[in-house]
PDB file of C-alpha atoms in Angstrom:
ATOM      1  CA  UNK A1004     -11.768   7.285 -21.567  1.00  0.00           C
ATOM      2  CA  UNK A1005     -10.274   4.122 -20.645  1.00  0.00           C
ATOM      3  CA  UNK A1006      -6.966   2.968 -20.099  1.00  0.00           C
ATOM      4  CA  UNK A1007      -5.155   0.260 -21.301  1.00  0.00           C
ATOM      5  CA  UNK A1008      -4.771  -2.767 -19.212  1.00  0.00           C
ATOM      6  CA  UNK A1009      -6.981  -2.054 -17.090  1.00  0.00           C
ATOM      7  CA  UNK A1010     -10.573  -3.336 -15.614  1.00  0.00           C
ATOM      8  CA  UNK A1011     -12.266  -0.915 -14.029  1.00  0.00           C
ATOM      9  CA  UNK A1012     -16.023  -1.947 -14.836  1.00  0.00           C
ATOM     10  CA  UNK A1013     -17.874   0.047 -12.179  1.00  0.00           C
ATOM     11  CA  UNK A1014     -19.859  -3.336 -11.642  1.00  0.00           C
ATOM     12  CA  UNK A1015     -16.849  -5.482 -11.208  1.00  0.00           C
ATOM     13  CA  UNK A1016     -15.529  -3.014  -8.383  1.00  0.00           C
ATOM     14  CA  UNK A1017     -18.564  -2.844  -6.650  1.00  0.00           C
ATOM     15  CA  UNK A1018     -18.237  -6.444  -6.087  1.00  0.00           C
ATOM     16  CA  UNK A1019     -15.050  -6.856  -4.997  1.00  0.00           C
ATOM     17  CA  UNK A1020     -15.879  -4.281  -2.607  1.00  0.00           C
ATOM     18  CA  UNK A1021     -19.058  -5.453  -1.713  1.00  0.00           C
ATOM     19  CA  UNK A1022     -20.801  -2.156  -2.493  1.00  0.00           C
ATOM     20  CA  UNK A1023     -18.358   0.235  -0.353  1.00  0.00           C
ATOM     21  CA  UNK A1024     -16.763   3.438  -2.140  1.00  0.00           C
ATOM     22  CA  UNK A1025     -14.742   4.227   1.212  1.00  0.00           C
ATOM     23  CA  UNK A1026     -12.595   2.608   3.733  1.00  0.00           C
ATOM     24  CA  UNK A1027     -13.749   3.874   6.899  1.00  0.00           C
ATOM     25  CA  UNK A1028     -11.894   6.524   8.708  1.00  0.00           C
ATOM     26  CA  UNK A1029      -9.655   4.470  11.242  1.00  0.00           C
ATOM     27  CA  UNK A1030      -8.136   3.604   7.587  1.00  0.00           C
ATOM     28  CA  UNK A1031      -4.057   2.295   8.599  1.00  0.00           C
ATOM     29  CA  UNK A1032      -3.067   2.172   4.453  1.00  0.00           C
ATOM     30  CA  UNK A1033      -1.686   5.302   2.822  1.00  0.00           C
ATOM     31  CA  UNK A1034      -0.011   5.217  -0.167  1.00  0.00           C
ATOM     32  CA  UNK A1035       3.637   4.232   0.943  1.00  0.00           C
ATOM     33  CA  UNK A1036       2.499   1.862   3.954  1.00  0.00           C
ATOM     34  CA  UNK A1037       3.867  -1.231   3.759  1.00  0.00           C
ATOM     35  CA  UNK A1038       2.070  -3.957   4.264  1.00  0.00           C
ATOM     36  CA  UNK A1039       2.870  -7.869   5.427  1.00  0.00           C
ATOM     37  CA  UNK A1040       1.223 -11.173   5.592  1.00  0.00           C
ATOM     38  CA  UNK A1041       0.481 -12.579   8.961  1.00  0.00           C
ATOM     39  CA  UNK A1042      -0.662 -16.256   7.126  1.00  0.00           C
ATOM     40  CA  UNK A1043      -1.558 -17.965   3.989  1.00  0.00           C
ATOM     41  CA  UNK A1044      -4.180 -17.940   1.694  1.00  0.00           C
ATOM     42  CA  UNK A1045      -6.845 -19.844   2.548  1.00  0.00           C
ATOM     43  CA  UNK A1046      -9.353 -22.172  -0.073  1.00  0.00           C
ATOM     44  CA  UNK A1047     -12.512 -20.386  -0.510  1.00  0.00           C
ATOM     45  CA  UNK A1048     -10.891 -16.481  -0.080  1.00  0.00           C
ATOM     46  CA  UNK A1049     -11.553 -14.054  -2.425  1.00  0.00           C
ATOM     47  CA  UNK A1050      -9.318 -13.973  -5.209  1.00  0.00           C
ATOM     48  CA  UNK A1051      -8.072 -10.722  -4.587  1.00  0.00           C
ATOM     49  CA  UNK A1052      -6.937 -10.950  -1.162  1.00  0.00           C
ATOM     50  CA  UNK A1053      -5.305 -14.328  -1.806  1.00  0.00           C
ATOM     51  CA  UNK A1054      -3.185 -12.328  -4.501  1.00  0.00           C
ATOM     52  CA  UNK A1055      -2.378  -9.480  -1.433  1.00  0.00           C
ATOM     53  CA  UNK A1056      -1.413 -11.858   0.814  1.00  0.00           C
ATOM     54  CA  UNK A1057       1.091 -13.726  -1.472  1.00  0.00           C
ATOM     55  CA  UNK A1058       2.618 -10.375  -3.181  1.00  0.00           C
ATOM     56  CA  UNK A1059       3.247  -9.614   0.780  1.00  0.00           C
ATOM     57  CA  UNK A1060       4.977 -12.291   2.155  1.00  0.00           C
ATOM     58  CA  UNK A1061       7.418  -9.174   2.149  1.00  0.00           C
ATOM     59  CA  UNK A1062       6.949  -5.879   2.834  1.00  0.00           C
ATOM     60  CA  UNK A1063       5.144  -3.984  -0.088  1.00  0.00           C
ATOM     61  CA  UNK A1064       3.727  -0.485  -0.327  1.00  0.00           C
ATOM     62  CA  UNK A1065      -0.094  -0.058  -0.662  1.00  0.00           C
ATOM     63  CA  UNK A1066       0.373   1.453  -4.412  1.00  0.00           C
ATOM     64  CA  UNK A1067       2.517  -1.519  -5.666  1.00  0.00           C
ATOM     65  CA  UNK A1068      -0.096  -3.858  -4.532  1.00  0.00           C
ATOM     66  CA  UNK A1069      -2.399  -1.599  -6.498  1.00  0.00           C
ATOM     67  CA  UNK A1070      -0.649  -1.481  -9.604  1.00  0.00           C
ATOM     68  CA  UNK A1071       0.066  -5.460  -9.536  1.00  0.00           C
ATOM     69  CA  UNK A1072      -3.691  -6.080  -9.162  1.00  0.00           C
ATOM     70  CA  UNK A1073      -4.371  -3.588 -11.691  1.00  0.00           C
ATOM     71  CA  UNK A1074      -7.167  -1.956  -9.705  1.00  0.00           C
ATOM     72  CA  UNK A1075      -7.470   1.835  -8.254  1.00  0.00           C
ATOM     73  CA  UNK A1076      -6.358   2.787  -4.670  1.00  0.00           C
ATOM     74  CA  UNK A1077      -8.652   3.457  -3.541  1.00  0.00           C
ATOM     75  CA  UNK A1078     -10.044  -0.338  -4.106  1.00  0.00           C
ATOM     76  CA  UNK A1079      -7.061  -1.493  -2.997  1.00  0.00           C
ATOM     77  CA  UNK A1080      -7.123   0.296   0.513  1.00  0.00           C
ATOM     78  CA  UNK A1081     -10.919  -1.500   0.753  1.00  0.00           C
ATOM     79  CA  UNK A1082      -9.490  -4.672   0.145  1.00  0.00           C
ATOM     80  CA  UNK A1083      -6.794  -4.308   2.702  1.00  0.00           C
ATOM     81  CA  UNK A1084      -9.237  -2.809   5.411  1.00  0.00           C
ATOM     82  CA  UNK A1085     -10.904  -6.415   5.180  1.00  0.00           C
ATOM     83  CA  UNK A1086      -7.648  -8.237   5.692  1.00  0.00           C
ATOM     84  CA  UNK A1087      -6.699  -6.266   8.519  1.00  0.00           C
ATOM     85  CA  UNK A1088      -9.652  -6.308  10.254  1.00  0.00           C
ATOM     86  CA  UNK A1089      -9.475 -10.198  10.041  1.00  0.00           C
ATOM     87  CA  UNK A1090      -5.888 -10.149  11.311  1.00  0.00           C
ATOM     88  CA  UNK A1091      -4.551 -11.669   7.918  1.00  0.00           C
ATOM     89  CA  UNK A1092      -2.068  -8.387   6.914  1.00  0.00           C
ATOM     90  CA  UNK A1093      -0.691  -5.867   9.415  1.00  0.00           C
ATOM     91  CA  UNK A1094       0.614  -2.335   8.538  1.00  0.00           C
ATOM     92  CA  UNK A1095       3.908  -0.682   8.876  1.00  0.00           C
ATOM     93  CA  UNK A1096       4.890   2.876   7.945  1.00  0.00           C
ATOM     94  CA  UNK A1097       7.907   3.617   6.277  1.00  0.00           C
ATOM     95  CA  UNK A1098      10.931   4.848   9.100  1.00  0.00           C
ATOM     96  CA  UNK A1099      11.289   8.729   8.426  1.00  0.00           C
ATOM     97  CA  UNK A1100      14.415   9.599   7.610  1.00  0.00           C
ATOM     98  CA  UNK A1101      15.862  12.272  10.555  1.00  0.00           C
ATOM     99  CA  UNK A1102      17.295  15.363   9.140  1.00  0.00           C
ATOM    100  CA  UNK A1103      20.902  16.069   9.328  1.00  0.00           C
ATOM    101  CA  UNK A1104      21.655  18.995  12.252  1.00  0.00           C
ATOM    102  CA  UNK A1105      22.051  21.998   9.502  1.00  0.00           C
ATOM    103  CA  UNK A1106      25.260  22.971  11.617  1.00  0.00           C
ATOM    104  CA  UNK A1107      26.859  19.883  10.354  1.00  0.00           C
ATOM    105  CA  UNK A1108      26.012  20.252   6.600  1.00  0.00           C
ATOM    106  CA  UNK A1109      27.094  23.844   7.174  1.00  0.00           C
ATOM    107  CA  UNK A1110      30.607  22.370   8.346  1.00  0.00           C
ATOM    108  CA  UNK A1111      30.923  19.552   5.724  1.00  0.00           C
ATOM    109  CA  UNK A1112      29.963  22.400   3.152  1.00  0.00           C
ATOM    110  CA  UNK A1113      32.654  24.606   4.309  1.00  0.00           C
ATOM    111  CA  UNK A1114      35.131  21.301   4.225  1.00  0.00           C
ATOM    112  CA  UNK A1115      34.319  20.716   0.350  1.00  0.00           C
ATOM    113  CA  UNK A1116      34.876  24.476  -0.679  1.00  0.00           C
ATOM    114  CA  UNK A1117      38.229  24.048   1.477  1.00  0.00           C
ATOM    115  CA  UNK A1118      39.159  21.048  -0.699  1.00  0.00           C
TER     116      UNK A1118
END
């Protein structure tokens, strides 16, 4: 079944790919890395990474690149492979939030039941 709005001819995506169904596995790009331009489009690029490297002129996660070129992930992740190899994008995971010392929500627990 297909979905609305979206192209996912098996032929079109084996072109923009160039025939590859995986990334490779020194792959930087999950789901929530955020990606960034290093430089402009340039004439002659493939559409689709001239599109990724003006939707990142600021950060943006892999899966909102994904869902503004309306193309799966996993196609995505391909695409971005090729940039960064080339130098064009670079990849940055999200900080991690650190967890609160439990002895401290214990206390500021105790202070709200005090209240």
């Amino acid at each position: 079944m297909s979905r609305p709005g979206r192209d996912d001819a098996p032929d079109r995506l084996y072109t923009l790919t160039g025939g590859r169904s995986r990334s490779g596995p020194d792959n930087p790009f999950d789901l929530v890395t955020l990606v960034v331009a290093e430089c402009e489009p340039t004439p002659g690029m493939q559409s689709e990474h001239a599109a990724i490297l003006r939707m990142t002129e600021a950060p943006t996660a892999v899966v909102e690149i994904a869902a503004e070129l309306r193309l799966p992930v996993s196609i995505t992740r391909i695409l971005l492979c090729d940039l960064h190899a080339a130098g064009r994008v670079s990849a940055r995971h999200p900080r991690t939030a650190a967890v609160p010392d439990p002895d401290i929500l214990e206390q500021v627990l105790v202070g709200l039941r005090n209240l």
